[in-house]
Structure formats: C-alpha cells, structure tokens
Tab-separated table of C-alpha atoms in Angstrom:
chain	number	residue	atom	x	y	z
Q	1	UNK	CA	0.000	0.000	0.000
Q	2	UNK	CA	1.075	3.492	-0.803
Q	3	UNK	CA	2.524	5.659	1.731
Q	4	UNK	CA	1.169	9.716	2.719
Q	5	UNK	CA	2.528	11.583	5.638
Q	6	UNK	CA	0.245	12.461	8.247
Q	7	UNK	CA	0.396	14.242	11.705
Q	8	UNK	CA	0.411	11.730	14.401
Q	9	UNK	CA	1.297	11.216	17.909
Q	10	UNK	CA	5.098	10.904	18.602
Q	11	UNK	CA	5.500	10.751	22.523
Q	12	UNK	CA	9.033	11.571	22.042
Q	13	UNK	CA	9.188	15.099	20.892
Q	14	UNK	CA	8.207	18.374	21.599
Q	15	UNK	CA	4.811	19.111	21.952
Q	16	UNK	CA	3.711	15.706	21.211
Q	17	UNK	CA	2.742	16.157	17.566
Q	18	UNK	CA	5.143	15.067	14.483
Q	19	UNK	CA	4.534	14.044	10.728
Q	20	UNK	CA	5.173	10.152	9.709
Q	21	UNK	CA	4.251	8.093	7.097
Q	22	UNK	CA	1.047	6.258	7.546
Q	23	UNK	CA	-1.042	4.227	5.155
Q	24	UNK	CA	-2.692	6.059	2.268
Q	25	UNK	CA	-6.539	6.268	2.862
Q	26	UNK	CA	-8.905	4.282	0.545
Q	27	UNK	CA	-11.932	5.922	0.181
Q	28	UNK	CA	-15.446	4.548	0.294
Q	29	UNK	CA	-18.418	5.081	-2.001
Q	30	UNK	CA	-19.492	7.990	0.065
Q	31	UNK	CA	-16.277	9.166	0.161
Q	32	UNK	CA	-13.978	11.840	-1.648
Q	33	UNK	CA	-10.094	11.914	-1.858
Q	34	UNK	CA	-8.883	15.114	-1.127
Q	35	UNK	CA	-5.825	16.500	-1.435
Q	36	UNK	CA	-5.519	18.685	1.634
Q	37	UNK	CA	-3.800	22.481	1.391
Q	38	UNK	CA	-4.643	23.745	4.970
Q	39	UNK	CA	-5.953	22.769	8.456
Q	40	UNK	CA	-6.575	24.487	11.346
Q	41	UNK	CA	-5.903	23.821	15.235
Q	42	UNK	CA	-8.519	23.110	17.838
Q	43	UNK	CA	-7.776	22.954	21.510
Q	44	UNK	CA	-10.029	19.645	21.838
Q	45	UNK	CA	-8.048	17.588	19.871
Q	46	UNK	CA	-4.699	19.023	20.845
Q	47	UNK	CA	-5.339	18.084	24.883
Q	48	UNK	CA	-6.657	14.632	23.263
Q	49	UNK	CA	-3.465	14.261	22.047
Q	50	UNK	CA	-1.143	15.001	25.086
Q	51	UNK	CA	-2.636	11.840	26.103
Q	52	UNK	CA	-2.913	9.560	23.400
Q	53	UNK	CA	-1.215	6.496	22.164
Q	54	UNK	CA	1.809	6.869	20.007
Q	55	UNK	CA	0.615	6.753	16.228
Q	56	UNK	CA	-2.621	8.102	17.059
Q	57	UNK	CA	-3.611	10.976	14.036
Q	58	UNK	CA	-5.429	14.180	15.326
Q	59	UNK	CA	-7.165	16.534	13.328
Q	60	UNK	CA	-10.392	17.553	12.872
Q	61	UNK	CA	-10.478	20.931	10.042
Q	62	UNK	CA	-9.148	20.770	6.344
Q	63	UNK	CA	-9.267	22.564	3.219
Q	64	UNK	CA	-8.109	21.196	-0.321
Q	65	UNK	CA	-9.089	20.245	-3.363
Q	66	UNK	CA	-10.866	16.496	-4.583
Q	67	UNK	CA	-8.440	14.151	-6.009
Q	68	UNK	CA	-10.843	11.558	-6.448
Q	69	UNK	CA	-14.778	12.471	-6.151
Q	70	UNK	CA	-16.984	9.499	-4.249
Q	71	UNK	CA	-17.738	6.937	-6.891
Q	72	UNK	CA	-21.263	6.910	-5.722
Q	73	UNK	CA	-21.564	10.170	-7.656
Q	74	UNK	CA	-22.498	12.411	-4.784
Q	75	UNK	CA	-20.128	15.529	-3.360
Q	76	UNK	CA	-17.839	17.735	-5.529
Q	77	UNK	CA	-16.600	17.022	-8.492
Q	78	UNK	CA	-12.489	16.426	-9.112
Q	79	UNK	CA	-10.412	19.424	-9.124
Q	80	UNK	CA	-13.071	21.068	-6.580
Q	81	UNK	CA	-11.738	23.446	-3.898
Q	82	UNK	CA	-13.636	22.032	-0.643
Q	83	UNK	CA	-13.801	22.530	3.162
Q	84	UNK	CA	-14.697	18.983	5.018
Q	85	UNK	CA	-14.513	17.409	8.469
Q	86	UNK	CA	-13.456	14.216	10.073
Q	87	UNK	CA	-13.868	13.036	13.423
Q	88	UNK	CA	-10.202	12.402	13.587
Q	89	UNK	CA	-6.849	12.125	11.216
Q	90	UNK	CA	-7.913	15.456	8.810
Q	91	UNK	CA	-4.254	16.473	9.367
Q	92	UNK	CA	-2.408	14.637	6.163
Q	93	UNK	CA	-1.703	15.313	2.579
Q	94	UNK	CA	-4.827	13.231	1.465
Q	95	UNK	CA	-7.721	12.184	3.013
Q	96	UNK	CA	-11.169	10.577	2.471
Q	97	UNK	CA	-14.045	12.718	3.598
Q	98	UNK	CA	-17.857	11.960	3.408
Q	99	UNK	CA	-19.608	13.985	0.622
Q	100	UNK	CA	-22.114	15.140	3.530
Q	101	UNK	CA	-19.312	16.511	5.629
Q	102	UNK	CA	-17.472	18.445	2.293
Q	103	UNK	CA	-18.821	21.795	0.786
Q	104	UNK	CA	-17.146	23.633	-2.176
Q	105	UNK	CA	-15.168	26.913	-1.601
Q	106	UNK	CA	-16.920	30.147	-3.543
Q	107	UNK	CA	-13.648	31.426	-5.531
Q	108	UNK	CA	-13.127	34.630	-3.129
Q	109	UNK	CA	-12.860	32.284	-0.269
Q	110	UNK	CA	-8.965	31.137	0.608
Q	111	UNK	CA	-8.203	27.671	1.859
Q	112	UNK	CA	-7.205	29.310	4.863
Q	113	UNK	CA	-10.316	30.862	5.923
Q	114	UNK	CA	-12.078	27.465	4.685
Q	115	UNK	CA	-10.293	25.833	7.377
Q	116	UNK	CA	-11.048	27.527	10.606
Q	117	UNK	CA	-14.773	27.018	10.296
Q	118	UNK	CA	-15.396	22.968	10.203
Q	119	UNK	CA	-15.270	22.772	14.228
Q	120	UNK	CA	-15.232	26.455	15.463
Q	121	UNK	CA	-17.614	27.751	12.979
Q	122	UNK	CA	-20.086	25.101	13.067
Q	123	UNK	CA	-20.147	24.614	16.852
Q	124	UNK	CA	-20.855	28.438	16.746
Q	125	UNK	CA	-23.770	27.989	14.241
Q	126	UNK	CA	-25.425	25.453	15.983
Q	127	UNK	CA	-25.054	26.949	19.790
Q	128	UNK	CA	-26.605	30.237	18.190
Q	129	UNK	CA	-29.324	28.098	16.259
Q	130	UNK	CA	-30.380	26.840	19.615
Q	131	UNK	CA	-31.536	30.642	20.284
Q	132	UNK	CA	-34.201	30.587	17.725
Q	133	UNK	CA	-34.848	34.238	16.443
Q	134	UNK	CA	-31.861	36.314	17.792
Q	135	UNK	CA	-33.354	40.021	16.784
Q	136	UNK	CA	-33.381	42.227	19.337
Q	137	UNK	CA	-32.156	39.307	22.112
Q	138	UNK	CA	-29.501	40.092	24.421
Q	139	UNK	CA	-26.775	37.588	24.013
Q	140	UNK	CA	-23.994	36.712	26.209
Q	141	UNK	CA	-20.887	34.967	25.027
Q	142	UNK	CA	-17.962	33.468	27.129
Q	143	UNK	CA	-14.421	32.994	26.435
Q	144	UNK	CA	-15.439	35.746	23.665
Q	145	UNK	CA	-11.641	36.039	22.235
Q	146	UNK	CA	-11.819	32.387	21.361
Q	147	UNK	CA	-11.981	30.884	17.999
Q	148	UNK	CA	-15.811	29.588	18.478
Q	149	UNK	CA	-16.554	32.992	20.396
Q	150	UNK	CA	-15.490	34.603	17.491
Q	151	UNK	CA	-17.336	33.300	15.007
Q	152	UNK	CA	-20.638	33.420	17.712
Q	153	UNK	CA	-20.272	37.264	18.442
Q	154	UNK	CA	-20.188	38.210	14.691
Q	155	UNK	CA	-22.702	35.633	13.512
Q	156	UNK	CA	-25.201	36.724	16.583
Q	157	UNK	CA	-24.748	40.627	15.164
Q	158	UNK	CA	-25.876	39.405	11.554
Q	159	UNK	CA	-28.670	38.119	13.350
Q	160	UNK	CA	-29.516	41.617	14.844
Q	161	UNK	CA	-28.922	40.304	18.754
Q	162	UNK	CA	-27.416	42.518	21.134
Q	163	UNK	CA	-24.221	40.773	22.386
Q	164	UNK	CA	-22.194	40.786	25.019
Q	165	UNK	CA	-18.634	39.584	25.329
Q	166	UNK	CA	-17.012	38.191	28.284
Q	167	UNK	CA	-13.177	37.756	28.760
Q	168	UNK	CA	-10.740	36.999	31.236
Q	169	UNK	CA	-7.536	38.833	30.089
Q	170	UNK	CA	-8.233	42.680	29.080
Q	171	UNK	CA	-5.341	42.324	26.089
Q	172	UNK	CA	-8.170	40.603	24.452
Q	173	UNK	CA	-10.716	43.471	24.418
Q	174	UNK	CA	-10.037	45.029	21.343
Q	175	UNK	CA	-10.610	41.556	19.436
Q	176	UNK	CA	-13.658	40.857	20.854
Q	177	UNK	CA	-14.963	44.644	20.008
Q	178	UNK	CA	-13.848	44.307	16.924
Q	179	UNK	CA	-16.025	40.711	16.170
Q	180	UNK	CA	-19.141	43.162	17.521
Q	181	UNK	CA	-19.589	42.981	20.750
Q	182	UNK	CA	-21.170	45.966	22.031
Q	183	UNK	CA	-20.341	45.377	25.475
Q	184	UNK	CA	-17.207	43.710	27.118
Q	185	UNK	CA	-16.702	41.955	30.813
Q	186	UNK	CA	-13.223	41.365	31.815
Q	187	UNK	CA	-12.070	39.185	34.764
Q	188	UNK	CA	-12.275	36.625	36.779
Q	189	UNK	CA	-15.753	36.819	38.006
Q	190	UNK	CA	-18.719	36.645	35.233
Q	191	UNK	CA	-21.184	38.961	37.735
Q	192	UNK	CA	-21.039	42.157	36.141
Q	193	UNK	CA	-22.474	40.719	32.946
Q	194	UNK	CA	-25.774	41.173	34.997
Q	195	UNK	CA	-25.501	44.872	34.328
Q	196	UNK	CA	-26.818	43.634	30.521
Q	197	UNK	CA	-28.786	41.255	31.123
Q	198	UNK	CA	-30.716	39.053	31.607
Q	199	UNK	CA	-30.114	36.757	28.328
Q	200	UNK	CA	-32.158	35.057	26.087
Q	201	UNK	CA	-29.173	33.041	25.274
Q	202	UNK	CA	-25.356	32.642	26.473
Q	203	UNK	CA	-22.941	30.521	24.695
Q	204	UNK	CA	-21.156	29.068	27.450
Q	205	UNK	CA	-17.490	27.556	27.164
Q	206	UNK	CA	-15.911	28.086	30.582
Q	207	UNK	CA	-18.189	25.887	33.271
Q	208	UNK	CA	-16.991	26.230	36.540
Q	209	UNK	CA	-17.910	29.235	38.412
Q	210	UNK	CA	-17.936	30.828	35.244
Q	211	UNK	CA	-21.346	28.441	34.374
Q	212	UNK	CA	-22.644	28.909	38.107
Q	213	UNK	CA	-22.987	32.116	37.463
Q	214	UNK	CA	-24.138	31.943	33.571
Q	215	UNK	CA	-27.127	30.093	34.546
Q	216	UNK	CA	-28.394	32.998	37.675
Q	217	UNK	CA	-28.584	35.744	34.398
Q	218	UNK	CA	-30.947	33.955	31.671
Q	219	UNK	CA	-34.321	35.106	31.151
Q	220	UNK	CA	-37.456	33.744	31.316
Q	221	UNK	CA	-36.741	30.671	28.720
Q	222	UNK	CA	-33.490	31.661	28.465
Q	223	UNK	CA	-30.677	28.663	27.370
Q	224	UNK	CA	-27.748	28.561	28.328
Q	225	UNK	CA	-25.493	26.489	25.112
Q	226	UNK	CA	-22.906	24.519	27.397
Q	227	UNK	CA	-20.137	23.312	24.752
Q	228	UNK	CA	-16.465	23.381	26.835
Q	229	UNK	CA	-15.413	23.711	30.427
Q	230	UNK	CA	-11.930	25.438	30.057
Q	231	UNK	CA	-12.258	26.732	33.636
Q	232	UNK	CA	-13.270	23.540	35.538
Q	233	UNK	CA	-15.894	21.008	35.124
Q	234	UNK	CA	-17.252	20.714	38.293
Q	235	UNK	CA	-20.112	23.450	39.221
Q	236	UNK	CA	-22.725	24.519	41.799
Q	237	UNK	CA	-25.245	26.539	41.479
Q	238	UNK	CA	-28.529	27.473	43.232
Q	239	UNK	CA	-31.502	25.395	42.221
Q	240	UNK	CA	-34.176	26.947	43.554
Q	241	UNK	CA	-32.837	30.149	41.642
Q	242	UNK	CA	-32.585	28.320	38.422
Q	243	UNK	CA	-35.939	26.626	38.303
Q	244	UNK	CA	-37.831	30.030	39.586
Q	245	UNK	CA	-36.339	31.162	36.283
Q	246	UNK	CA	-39.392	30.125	34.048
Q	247	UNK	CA	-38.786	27.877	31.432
Q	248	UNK	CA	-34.851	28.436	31.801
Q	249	UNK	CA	-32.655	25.597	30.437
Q	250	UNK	CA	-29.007	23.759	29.671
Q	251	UNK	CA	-28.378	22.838	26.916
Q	252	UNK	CA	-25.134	20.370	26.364
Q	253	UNK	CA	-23.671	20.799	22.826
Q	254	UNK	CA	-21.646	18.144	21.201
Q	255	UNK	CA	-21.005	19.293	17.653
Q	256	UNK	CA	-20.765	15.369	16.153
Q	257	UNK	CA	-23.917	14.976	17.763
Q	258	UNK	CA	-25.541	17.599	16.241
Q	259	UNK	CA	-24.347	16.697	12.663
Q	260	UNK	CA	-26.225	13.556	12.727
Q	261	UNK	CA	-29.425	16.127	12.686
Q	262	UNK	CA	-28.258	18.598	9.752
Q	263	UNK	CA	-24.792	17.316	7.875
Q	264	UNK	CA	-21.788	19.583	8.247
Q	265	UNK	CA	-22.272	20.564	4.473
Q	266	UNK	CA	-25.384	22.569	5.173
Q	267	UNK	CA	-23.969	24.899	8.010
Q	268	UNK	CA	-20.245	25.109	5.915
Q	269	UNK	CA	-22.287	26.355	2.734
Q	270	UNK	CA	-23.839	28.798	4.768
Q	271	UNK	CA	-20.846	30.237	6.248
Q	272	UNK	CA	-18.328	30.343	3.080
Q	273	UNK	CA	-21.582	32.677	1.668
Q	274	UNK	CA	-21.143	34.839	4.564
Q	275	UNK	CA	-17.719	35.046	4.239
Q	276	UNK	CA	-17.795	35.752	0.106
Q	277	UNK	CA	-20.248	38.390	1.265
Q	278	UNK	CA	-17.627	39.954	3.630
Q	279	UNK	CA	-20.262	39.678	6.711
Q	280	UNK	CA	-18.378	37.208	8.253
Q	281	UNK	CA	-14.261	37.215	8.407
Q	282	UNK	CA	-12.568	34.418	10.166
Q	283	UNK	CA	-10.123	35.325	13.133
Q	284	UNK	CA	-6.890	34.016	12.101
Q	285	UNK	CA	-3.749	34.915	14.558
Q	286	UNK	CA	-1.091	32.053	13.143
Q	287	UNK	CA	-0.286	30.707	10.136
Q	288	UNK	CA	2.530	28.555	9.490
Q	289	UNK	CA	3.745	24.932	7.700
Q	290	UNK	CA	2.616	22.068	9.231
Q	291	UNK	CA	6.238	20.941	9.569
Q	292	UNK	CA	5.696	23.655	13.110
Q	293	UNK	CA	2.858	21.196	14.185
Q	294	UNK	CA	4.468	20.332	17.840
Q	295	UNK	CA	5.230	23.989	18.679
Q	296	UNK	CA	1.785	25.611	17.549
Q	297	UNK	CA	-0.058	22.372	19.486
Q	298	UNK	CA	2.163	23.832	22.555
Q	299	UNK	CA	1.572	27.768	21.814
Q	300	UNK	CA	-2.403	26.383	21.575
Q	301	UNK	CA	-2.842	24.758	24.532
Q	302	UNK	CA	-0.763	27.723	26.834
Q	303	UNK	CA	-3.335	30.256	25.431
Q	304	UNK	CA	-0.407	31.830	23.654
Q	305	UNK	CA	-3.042	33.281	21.193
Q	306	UNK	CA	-6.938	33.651	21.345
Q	307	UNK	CA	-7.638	33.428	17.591
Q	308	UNK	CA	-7.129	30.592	15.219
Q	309	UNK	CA	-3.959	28.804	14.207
Q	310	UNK	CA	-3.746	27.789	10.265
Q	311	UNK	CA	-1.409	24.856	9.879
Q	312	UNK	CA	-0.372	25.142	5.667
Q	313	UNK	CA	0.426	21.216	4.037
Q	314	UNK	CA	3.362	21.230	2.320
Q	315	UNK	CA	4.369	18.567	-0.241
C-alpha cells in the first residue's frame, strides 16, 4: 500500500505532535479523496493528544481540493476546492471525507479561511441556532476572544442580537470589540455581565464558576449552550434560583452529535456565503507549515493566542 505523511502522535518530541508516514486512505463510495492544502488547530483535539497512544492521528479541520470524487456520484466534483470534516486524522496530505461533511469553496474564499470554520464555525452555528430568532435578544458569550466565540459574536450581530462579550484577560478586548460585541466583561468573576442582562441566550465555554454564574442571568426561557469547560468542570449553582427562572434551560452541545441532525455541508455552505459576502471574516492569529505542528499544538494549549492557528500542508 502506498505511503502519505500524516500528523500523528510521537510521545518523544516536543509538543507531542510530528509528521510520519502512515497508510494512504482508501476511500469509500461515500467518500472523496482530497488533497488537503490547509488545516486548522482546535484545543479539543490538541489536549486529546497530550494523552494519546503513540501513532494516534489528530485533526479535525481541512481545506483542499478532490483528487478523487466518491464513486457513488455524490459531493464535488475532481479538481473542486472544498472545506470537510473528520472526526479524527484530517491532518495529512490526502484524506477521504464523506460527501455530507465536504462543501465547495466560492472562488473569493482562501483555503485558509475554509479551514477555521469545520469545528469552530459550526459549533458556533449550531449553539446560536439553539436561540431561535436572535433580533433584538440580548446575548452573552464566554471565552469571547476564542476561535468559536469569534465566530458566535459576529454571527449573533448578523442576526440583529445585542451581544455581550465576556473575557478573562483585558489584552483581548479590542478583538472581541472588533467581532461586535457591544459590550465587554473582563475578569475573573462573570457577575457584572448582569448589568446587561438578563439573556435570552449565552454561549457558554468556561463551566466552573464561570457556568454557576451563567445560569443565575438567563431570562425567562433563556438557554444557556454549554459546549467546553476550560475553567473547571465541576459546578454549583442554586436550584431553587434556576428553576424560579421560568422555562430556563441547559443545553449540552456536542457538535458530532448535532451533525447527525443537519450534515456539516449545510452549516459550511452557509458560512463560506457569509464570508464571500464579507459579513463574516474568520479570526486568524497564526499561520505557518505544518512541519511547526508540535510547537503551535504547545503555543495552543498555553493560550499563547486567542484566535485561530492555520497549519499550511506542504508537499
């Protein structure tokens, strides 16, 4: 079997991360070969990494054009400039990618951009989706200066909410304002986001006290979109408080769970037509080879940079 090289766990060197030669994928009916040109980082399959067995391949995000289009005739034709997702391994020179999971880049849009939005625009989609109508709706986002908090702050303005950004390091502020957020909260404590509220929806990544604190704000069938807990997973919070809160929920979001109700093509097409329009611009802090896979993992994971980290695939 021909040989590709991939980015896979190497216990042995910096950072964890290293590219080897693995086998070359063989795709099936359903699937497309595609020859991939960028990826981007996420901080949920770095830390899976730290911890996984050596030969392991991470990656979720890629860009890159089809080498070979699903024999079963559906997804993008060969030579088409895509964005897809895989539940683990996007991070080599080809890969095979379900036709439901691929959507084809508008011309203006660079593989770069394509590849930031497969996890951390689509997890931002569908935490906003659970919302319903946004116009007019005070919105509160946490860890605002992240690469999902990004994309939720400017896709919650399209949507004509009123949002409001919450950060723990005021270096950040500036980024967040200029996503859209009207109003900023910096520190430790999540509190003086009451001055806002209360929310029809927050977009909640921290947990912890951070979530505690989250759930006291909502309005009256308010949701709170639980999808990380960066700042601890273990949380109290008052009861009585929460259920006097009529109709107020918590909603956990698992973004492969929520593909197997609307494909990841659906949400991708509507974001690259954002971003042709120039209503939506991906946050993009690093961009380097993938050859710099082990540092950037490291740079990710000690919040080095809040935005997202474009990995380029070099032959």
């Amino acid at each position: 079997m021909s040989k590709i090289r991939a980015v896979i766990v190497d216990p042995n060197v910096p950072g964890r991360l290293a590219l080897g030669e693995v086998d070359a994928p063989i795709a099936a009916p359903n699937e497309a070969l595609v020859r991939v040109a960028a990826v981007s980082l996420n901080r949920g399959e770095v830390r899976r990494s730290m911890n996984a067995d050596a030969g392991w391949r991470p990656g979720w995000d890629l860009a890159g054009t089809v080498e070979t289009p699903a024999t079963d005739g559906s997804g993008p034709a060969k030579g088409s400039r895509v964005v897809g997702l895989l539940r683990s391994g996007a991070w080599g020179e080809l890969v095979s990618v379900t036709t439901n999971a691929l959507a084809e880049l508008p011309e203006s849009v660079s593989f770069a951009q394509a590849a930031t939005l497969p996890v951390a625009g689509l997890t931002a989609y569908h935490a906003l989706l659970k919302g319903g109508s946004l116009l007019g709706r005070s919105i509160l986002i946490t860890g605002a200066s992240g690469g999902v908090g990004n994309f939720a702050i400017q896709l919650a303005r399209l949507s004509g909410a009123q949002v409001v950004g919450y950060i723990r390091q005021a270096g950040y502020e500036s980024i967040v304002k200029e996503a859209g957020a009207q109003s900023v909260v910096i520190g430790e404590d999540l509190l003086p986001a009451i001055e806002y509220g209360p929310y029809h929806l927050i977009v909640e990544s921290v947990g912890g006290s951070t979530l505690s604190t989250a759930l006291k704000l909502l309005a009256p069938d308010g949701v709170t979109v639980l999808f990380g807990t960066s700042g601890g997973s273990e949380v109290t919070f008052d009861a009585s408080q929460f259920y006097a809160t009529a109709g107020a929920s918590l909603y956990a979001l698992l973004l492969f769970h929520e593909l197997q109700r609307e494909s990841a093509a659906v949400g991708l097409k509507r974001l690259l037509k954002l971003i042709e329009a120039g209503q939506l611009r991906p946050h993009i802090d690093v961009e380097a080879s993938w050859t710099e896979i082990g540092d950037l993992a490291q740079q990710l994971l000690d919040r080095r940079f809040p935005g997202k980290a474009v990995l380029h695939v070099s032959t």
